[in-house]
CSV table of C-alpha atoms in Angstrom, one decimal:
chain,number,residue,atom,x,y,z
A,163,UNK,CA,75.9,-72.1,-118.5
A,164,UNK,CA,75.6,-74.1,-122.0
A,165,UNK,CA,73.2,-77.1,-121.1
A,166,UNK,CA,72.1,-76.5,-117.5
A,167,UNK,CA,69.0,-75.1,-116.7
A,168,UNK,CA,68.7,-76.8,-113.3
A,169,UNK,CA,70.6,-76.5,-110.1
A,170,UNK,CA,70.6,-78.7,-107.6
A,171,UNK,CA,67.2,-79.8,-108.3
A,172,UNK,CA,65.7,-77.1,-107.2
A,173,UNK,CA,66.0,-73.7,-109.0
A,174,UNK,CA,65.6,-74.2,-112.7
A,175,UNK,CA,66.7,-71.2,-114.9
A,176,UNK,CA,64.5,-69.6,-116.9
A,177,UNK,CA,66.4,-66.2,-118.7
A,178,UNK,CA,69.2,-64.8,-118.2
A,179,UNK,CA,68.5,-61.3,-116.6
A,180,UNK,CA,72.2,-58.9,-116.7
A,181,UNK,CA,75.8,-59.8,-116.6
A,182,UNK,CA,78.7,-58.6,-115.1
A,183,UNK,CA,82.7,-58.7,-114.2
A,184,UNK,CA,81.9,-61.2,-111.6
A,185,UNK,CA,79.0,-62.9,-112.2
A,186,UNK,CA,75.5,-63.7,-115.0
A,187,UNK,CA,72.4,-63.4,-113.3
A,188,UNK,CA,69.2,-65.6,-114.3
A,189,UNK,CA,65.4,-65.4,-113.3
A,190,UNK,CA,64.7,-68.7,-111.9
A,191,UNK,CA,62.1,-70.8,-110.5
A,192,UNK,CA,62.5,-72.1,-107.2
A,193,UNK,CA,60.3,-75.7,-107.7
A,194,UNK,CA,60.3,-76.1,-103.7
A,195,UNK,CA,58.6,-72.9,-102.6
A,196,UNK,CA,56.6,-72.0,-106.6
A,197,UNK,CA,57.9,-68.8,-106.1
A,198,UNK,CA,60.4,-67.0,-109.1
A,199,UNK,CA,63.9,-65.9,-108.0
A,200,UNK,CA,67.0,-64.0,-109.4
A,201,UNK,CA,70.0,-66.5,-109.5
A,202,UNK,CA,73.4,-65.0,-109.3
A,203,UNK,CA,76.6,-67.4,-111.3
A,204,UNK,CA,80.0,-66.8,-110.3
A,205,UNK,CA,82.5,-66.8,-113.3
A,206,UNK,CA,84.2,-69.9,-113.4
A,207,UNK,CA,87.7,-67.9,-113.1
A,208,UNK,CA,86.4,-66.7,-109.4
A,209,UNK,CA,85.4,-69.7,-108.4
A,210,UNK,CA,89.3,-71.4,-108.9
A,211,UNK,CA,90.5,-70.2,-105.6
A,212,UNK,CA,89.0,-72.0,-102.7
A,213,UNK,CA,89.9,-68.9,-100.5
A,214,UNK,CA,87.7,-67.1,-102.6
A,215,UNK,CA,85.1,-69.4,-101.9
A,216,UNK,CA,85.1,-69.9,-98.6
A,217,UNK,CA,84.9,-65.5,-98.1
A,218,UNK,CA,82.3,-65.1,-100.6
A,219,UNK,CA,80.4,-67.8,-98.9
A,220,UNK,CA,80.7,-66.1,-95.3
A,221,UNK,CA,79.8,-62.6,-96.8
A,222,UNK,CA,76.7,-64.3,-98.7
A,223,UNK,CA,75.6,-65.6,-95.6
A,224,UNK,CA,76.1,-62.4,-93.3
A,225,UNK,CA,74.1,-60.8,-96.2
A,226,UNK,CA,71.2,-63.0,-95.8
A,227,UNK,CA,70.8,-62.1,-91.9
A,228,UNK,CA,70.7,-58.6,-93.1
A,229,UNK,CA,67.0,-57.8,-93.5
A,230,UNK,CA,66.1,-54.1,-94.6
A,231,UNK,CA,63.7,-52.6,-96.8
A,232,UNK,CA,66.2,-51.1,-98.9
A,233,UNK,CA,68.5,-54.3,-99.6
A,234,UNK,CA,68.1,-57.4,-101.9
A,235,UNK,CA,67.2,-60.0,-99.7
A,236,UNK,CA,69.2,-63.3,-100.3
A,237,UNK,CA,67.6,-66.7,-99.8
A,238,UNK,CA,70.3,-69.2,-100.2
A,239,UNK,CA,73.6,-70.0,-101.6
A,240,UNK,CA,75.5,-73.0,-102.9
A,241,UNK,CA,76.6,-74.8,-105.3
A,242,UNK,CA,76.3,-77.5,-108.1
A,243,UNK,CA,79.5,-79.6,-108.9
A,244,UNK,CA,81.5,-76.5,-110.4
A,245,UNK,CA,78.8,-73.7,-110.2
A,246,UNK,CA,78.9,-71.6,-107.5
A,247,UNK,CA,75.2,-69.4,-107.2
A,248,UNK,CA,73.8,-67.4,-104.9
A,249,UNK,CA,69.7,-67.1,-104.8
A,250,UNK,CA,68.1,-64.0,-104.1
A,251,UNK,CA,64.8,-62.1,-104.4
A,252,UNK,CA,63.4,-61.6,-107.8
A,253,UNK,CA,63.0,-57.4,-108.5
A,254,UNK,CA,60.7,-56.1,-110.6
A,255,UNK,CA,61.8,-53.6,-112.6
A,256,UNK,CA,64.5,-51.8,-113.9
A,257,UNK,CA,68.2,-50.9,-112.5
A,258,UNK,CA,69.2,-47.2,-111.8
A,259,UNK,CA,71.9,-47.2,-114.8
A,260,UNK,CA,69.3,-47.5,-117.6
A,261,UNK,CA,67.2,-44.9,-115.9
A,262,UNK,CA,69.4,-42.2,-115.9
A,263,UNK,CA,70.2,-43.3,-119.2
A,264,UNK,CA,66.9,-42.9,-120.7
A,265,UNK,CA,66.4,-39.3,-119.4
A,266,UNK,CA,70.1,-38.1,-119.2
A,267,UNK,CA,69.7,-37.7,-115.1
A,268,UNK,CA,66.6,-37.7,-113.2
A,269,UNK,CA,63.8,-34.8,-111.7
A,270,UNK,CA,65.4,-33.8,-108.9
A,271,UNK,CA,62.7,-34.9,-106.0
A,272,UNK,CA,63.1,-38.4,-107.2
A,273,UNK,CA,66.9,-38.5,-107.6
A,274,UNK,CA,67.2,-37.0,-104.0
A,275,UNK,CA,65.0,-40.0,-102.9
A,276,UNK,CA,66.7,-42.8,-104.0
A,277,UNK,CA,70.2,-41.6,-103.1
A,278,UNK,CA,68.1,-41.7,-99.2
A,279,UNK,CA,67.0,-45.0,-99.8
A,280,UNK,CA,70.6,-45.6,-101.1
A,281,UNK,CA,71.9,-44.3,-97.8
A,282,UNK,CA,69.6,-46.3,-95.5
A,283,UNK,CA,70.3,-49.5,-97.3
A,284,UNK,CA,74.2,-48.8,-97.1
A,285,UNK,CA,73.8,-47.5,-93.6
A,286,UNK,CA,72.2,-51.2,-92.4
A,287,UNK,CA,75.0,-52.7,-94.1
A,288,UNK,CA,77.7,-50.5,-92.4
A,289,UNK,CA,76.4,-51.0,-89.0
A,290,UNK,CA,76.3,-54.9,-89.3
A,291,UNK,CA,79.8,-54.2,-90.3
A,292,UNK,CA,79.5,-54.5,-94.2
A,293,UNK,CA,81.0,-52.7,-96.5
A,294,UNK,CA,79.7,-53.1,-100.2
A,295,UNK,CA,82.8,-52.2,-102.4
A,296,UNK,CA,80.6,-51.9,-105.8
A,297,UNK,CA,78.3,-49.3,-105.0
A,298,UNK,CA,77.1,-48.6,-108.9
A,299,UNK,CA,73.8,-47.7,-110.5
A,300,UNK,CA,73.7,-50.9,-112.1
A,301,UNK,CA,73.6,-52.4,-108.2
A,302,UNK,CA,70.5,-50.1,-107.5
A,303,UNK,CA,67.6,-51.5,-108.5
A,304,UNK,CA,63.9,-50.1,-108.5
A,305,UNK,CA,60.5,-51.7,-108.5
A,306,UNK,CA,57.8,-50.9,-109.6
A,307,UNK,CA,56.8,-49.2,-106.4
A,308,UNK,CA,59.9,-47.1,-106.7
A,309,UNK,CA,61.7,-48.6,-104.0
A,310,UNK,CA,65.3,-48.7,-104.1
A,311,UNK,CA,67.0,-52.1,-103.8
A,312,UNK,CA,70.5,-52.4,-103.2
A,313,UNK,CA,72.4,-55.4,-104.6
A,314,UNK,CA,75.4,-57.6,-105.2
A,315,UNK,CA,76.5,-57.4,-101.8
A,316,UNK,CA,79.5,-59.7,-100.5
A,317,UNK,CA,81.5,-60.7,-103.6
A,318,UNK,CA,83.4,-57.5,-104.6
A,319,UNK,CA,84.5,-57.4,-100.8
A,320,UNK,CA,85.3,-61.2,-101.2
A,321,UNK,CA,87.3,-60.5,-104.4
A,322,UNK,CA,89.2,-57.4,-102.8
A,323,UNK,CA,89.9,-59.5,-99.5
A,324,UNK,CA,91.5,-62.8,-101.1
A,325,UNK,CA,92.3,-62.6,-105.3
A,326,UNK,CA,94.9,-59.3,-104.7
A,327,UNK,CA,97.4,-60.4,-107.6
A,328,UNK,CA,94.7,-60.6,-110.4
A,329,UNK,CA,92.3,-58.0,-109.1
A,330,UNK,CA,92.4,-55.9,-112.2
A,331,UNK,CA,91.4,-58.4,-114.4
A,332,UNK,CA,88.1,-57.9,-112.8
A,333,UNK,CA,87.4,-54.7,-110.6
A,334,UNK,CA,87.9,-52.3,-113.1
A,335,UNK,CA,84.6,-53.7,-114.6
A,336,UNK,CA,83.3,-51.0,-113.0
A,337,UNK,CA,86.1,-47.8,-112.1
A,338,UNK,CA,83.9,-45.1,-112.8
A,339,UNK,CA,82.4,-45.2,-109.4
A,340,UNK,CA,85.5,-46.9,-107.4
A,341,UNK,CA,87.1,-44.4,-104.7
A,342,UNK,CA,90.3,-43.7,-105.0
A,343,UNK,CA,91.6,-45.8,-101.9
A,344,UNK,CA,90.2,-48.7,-104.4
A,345,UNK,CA,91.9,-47.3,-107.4
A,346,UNK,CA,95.1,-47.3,-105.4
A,347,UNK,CA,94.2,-51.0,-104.7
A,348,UNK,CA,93.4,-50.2,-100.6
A,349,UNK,CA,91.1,-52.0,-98.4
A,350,UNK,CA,87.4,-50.6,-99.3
A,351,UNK,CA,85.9,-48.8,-96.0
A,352,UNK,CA,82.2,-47.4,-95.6
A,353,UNK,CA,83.9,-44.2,-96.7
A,354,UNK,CA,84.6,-45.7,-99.8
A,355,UNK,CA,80.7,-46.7,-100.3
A,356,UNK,CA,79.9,-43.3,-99.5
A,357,UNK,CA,82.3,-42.0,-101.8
A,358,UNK,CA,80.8,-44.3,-104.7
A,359,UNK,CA,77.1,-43.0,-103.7
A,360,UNK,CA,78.4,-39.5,-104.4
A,361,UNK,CA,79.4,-40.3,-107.7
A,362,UNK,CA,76.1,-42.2,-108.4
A,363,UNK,CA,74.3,-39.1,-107.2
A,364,UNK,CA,76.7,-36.7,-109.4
A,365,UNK,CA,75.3,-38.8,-112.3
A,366,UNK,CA,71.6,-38.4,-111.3
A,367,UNK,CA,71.6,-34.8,-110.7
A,368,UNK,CA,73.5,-33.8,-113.8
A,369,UNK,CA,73.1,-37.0,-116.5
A,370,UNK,CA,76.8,-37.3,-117.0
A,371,UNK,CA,79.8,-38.9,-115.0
A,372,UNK,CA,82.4,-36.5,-113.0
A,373,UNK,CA,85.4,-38.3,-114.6
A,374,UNK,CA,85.8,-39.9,-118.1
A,375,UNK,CA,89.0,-41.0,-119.6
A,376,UNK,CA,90.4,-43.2,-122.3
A,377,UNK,CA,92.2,-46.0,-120.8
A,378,UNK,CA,91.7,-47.4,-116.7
A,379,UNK,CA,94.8,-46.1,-116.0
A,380,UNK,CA,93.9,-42.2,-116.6
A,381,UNK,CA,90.4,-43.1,-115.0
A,382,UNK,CA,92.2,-44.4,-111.8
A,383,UNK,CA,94.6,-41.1,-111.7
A,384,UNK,CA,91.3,-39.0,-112.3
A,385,UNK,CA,90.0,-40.2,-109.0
A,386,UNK,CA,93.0,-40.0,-107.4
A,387,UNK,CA,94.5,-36.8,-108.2
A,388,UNK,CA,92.2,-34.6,-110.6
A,389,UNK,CA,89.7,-31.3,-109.7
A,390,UNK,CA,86.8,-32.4,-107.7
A,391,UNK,CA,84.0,-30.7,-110.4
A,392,UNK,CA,81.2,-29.2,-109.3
A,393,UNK,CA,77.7,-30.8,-109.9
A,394,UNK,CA,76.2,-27.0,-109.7
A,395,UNK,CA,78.1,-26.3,-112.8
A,396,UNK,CA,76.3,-28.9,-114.8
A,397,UNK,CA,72.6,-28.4,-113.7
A,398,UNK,CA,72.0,-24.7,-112.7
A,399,UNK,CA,69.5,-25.5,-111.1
A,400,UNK,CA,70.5,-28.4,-108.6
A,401,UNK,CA,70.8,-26.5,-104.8
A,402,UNK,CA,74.0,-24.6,-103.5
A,403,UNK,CA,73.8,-26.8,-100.3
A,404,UNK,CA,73.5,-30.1,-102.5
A,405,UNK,CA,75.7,-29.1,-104.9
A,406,UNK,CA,78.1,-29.2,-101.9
A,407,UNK,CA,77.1,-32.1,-100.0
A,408,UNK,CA,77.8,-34.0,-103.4
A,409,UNK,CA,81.4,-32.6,-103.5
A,410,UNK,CA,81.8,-33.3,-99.8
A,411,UNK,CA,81.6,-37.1,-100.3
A,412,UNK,CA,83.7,-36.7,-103.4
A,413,UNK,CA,86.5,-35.7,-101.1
A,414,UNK,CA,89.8,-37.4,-102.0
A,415,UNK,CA,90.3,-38.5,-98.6
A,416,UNK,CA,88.5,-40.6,-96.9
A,417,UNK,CA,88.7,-38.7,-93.4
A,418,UNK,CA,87.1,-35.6,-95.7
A,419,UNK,CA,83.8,-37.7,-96.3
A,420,UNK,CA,80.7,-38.6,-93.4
A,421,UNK,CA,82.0,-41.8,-92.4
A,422,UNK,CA,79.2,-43.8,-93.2
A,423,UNK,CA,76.0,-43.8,-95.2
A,424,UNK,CA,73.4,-43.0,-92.4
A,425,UNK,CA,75.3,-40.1,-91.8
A,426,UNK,CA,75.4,-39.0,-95.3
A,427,UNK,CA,71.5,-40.0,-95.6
A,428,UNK,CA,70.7,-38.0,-92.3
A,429,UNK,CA,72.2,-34.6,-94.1
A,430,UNK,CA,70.6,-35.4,-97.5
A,431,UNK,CA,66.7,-35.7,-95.1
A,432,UNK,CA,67.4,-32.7,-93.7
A,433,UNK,CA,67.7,-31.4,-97.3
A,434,UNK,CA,64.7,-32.3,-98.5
A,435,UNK,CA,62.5,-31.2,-95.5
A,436,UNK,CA,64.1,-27.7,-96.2
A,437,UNK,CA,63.1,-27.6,-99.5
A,438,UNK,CA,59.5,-29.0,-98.8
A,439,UNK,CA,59.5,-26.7,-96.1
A,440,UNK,CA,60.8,-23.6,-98.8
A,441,UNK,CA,58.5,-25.1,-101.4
A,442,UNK,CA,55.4,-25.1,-99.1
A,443,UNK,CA,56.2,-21.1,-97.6
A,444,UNK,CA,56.5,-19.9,-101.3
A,445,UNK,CA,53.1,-21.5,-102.0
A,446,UNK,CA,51.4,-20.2,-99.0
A,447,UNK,CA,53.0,-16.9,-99.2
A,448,UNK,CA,51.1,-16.4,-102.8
A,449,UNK,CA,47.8,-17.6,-101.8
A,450,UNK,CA,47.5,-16.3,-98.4
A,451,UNK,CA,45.0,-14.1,-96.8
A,452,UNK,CA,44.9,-11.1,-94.8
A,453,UNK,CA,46.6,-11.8,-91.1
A,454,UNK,CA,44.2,-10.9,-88.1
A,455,UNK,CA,46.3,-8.5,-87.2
A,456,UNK,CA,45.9,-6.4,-90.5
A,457,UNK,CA,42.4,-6.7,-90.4
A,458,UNK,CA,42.6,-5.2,-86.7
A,459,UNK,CA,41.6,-1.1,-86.8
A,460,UNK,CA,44.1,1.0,-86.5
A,461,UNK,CA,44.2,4.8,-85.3
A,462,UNK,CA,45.1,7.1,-87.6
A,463,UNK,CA,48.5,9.2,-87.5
A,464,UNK,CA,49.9,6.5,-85.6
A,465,UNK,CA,53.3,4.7,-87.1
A,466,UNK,CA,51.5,1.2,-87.6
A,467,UNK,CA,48.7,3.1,-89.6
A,468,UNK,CA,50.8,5.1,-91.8
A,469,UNK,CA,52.2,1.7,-92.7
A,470,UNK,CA,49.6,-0.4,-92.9
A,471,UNK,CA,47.7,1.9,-94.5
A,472,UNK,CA,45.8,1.4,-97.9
A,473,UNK,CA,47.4,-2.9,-97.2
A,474,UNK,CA,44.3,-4.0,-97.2
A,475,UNK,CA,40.5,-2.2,-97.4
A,476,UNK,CA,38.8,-1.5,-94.3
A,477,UNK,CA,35.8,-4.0,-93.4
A,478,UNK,CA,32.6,-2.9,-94.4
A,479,UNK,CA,30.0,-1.8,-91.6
A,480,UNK,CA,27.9,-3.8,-90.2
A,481,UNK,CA,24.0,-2.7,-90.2
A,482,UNK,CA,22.3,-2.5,-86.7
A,483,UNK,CA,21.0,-5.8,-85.4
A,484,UNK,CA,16.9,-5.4,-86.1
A,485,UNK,CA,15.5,-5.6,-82.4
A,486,UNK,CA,12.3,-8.4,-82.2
A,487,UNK,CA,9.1,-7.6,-83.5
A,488,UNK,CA,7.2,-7.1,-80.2
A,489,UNK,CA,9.8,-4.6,-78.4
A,490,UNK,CA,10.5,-2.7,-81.2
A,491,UNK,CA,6.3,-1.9,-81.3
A,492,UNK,CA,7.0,-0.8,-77.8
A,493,UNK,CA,9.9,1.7,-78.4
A,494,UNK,CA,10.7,4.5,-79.8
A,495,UNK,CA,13.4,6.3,-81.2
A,496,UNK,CA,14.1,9.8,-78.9
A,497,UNK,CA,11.9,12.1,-79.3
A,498,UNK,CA,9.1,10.8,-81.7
A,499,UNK,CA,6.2,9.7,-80.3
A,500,UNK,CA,5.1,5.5,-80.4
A,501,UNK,CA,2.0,4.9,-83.2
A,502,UNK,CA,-0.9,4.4,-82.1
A,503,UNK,CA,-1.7,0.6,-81.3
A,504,UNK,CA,-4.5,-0.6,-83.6
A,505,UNK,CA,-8.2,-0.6,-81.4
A,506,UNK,CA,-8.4,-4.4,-81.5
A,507,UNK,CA,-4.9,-4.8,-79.8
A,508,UNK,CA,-5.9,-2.0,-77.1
A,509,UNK,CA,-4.5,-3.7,-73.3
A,510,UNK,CA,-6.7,-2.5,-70.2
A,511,UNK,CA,-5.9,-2.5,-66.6
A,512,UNK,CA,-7.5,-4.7,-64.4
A,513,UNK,CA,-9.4,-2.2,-63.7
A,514,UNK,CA,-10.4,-1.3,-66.8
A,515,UNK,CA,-8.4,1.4,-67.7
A,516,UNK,CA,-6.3,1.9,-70.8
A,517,UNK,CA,-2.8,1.1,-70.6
A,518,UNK,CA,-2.1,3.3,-73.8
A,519,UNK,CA,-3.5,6.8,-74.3
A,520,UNK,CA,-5.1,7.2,-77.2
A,521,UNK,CA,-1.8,9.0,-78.9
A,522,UNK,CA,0.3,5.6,-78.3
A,523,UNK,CA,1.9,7.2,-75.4
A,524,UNK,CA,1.8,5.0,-71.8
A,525,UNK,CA,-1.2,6.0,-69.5
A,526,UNK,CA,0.8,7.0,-66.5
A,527,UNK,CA,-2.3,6.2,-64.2
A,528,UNK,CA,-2.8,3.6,-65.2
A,529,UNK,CA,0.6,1.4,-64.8
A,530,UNK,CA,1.4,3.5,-61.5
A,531,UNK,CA,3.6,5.8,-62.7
A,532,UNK,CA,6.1,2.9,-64.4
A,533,UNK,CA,6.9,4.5,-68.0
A,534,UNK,CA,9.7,1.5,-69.3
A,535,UNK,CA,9.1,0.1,-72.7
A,536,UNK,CA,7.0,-2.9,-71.2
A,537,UNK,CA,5.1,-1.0,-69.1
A,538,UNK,CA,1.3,-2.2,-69.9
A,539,UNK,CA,2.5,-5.7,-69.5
A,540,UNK,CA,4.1,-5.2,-66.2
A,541,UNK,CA,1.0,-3.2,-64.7
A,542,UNK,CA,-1.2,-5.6,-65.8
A,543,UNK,CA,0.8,-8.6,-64.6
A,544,UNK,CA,1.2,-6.7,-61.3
A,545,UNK,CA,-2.8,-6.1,-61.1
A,546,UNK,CA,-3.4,-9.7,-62.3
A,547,UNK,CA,-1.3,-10.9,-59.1
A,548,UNK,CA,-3.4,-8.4,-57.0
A,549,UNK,CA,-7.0,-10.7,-57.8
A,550,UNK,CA,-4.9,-13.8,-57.3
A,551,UNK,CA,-3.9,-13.0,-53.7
A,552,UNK,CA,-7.6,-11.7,-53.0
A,553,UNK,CA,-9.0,-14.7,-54.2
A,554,UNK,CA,-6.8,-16.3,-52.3
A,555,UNK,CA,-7.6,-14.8,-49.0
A,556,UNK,CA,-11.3,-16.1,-49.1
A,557,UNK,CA,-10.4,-19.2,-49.8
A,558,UNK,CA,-8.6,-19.3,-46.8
A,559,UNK,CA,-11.4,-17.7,-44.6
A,560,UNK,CA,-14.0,-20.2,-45.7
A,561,UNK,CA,-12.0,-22.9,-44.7
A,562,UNK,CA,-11.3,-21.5,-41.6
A,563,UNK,CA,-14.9,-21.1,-41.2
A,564,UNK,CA,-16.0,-24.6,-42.5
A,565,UNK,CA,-13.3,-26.1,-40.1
A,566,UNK,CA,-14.9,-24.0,-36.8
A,567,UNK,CA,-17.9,-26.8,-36.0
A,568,UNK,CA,-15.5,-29.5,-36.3
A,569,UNK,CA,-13.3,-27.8,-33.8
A,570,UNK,CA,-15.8,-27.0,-30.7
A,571,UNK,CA,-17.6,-30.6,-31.7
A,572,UNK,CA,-14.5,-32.3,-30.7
A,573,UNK,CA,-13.5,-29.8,-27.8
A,574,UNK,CA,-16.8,-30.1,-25.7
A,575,UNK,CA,-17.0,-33.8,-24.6
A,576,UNK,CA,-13.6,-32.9,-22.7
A,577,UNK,CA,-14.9,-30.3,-20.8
């Protein structure tokens, strides 16, 4: 735009960002809100037909009620005298095209992730009953926090729905990545974005293009008509299953394909949990320790021995819990006599007899006849009760006796 760097007012231009069939694309500054902004400029040859106009400016509006995490959010469209812009959010970052570029295809855990967020993006669109019609990598952008951002919704479809006689001079900006419904010049369906994501995704896994030709023409016929080739055979090591979910939504038709994206992006979830799931068994299945059950005992000559056998080694025995100090000094092992107790710790009855003979052995007599291990300490507990109650008992009688006087002192004067 030679000598405009201000539209309406409002958004003044700063650089130009990308260009394309359709459309130059600027960061801006939007002076009403301080905030920067990508500005999208229509061609001047799109913007002759008022038809045009009129359907971009209905999809650019149905776009802007769209709000997902996965889509380029757009802020406002219009127009200035003979420019025609649409305003949407400024991304950070770089697009998916000079990604793959730089490392000729992507690891495979972050390719499988964007082409998700690709499908739930696309999905939104298709269930508020948009289709985007240039699904390309240089449409997906990512920020710097890896999220995918789907853009350039609306003006393809507008294109494809009102400028049919000059159509060529501008969709096959982009025909690697067209389905062949387009290439035939039919109607775009959410088939046809889901066909366009399968090439993208060929593209990632791999880091080359299914079909490459010399002139449009022979790129058209090659989506139409040629071998579906599969991605497998280009990266050995991409999945069997994914491999074939990629030539699934490469199908010619479009009744071959999942209808939609969300469908598409449900299979490819299901995917990746397998392989985390795969991924996470293989780990734990080299690190692991013994089961419970193999640690269990087993009987020999039994079939689960003989195969167990020798699997792991058998647990080491455990030594005898040590009893506490004070009952192991009172028992003995079978057949071999106690110690002798040192003199100072001798215990005596209450009547002074010795709970211990002299040999360590339990004076029978003395305990009445009660020979357990704790012996001497029951006897002289039980003996120890014994005083208690006779002490007792004259207690008792002298109060009896002390209360006697009281009693006939307050019988008499009755008499």
């Amino acid at each position: 735009m030679p000598g405009e760097t201000l539209l309406n007012q409002r958004y003044e231009l700063v650089a130009q960002q990308g260009s394309g069939g359709m459309s130059v694309i600027y960061k801006a500054l939007d002076r009403m809100l301080g905030r920067m902004v990508a500005v999208k400029i229509l061609r001047p040859n799109l913007t002759k037909d008022p038809a045009f106009l009129e359907k971009f400016q209905q999809e650019a509006r149905s776009v802007a009620m769209m709000a997902h995490p996965n889509i380029v959010t757009v802020h406002d469209v219009g127009s200035d005298g003979a420019t025609h812009y649409i305003v949407m959010e400024m991304i950070e970052g770089n697009d998916l095209k000079k990604l793959i570029k730089a490392r000729d295809g992507l690891p495979f855990d972050k390719a499988l992730d964007y082409a998700i967020q690709m499908c739930a993006g696309l999905g939104f669109a298709h269930r508020s009953q948009l289709v985007h019609a240039d699904v390309k990598p240089q449409n997906i952008l990512i920020n710097r926090e890896g999220i995918v951002k789907v853009t350039d919704f609306g003006i393809a479809q507008a294109y494809t729905d009102t400028m049919t006689q000059t159509r060529s001079e501008v969709v096959w900006g982009s025909p690697h990545y067209f389905a062949p419904e387009q290439a035939r010049g039919e109607k775009p369906l959410p088939a046809s974005d889901v066909y366009s994501i399968g090439i993208v995704m060929f593209e990632m896994f791999t880091g080359r293009l299914p079909y490459v030709a010399s002139t449009q023409r022979d790129l058209a016929l090659a989506h139409i008509k040629a071998e579906i080739p599969r991605a497998k055979d280009f990266n050995a090591d991409l999945p069997e299953d994914l491999s074939n979910v990629i030539g699934k939504v490469m199908s010619k038709a479009p009744n071959d394909r999942y209808k939609h994206a969300d469908q598409l992006g449900h299979i490819l979830q299901e995917l990746r949990e397998r392989s985390r799931h795969a991924a996470r068994q293989t780990a734990v299945g080299r690190t692991a320790p013994p089961t419970l059950q193999s640690q269990q005992p087993v009987r020999r000559g039994t079939r689960a021995s003989s195969r167990r056998a020798g699997a792991y080694p058998a647990p080491a025995r455990q030594a005898p819990i040590p009893l506490p100090r004070r009952a192991a000094q009172n028992i003995a092992p079978a057949g071999v006599a106690n110690p002798p107790a040192p003199a100072n710790s001798q215990p005596f009855s209450a009547r002074g007899k010795p709970l211990l003979n002299p040999d360590g052995t339990i004076n029978v007599e003395a305990t009445g006849g009660y020979t357990g291990p704790f012996a001497p300490k029951r006897q002289a507990a039980r003996e120890g009760a014994d005083l208690v109650t006779i002490i007792l008992v004259i207690l008792a009688f002298l109060a009896v006796a002390g209360l006697a006087p009281l009693y006939l002192l307050g019988v008499f004067p009755l008499l």
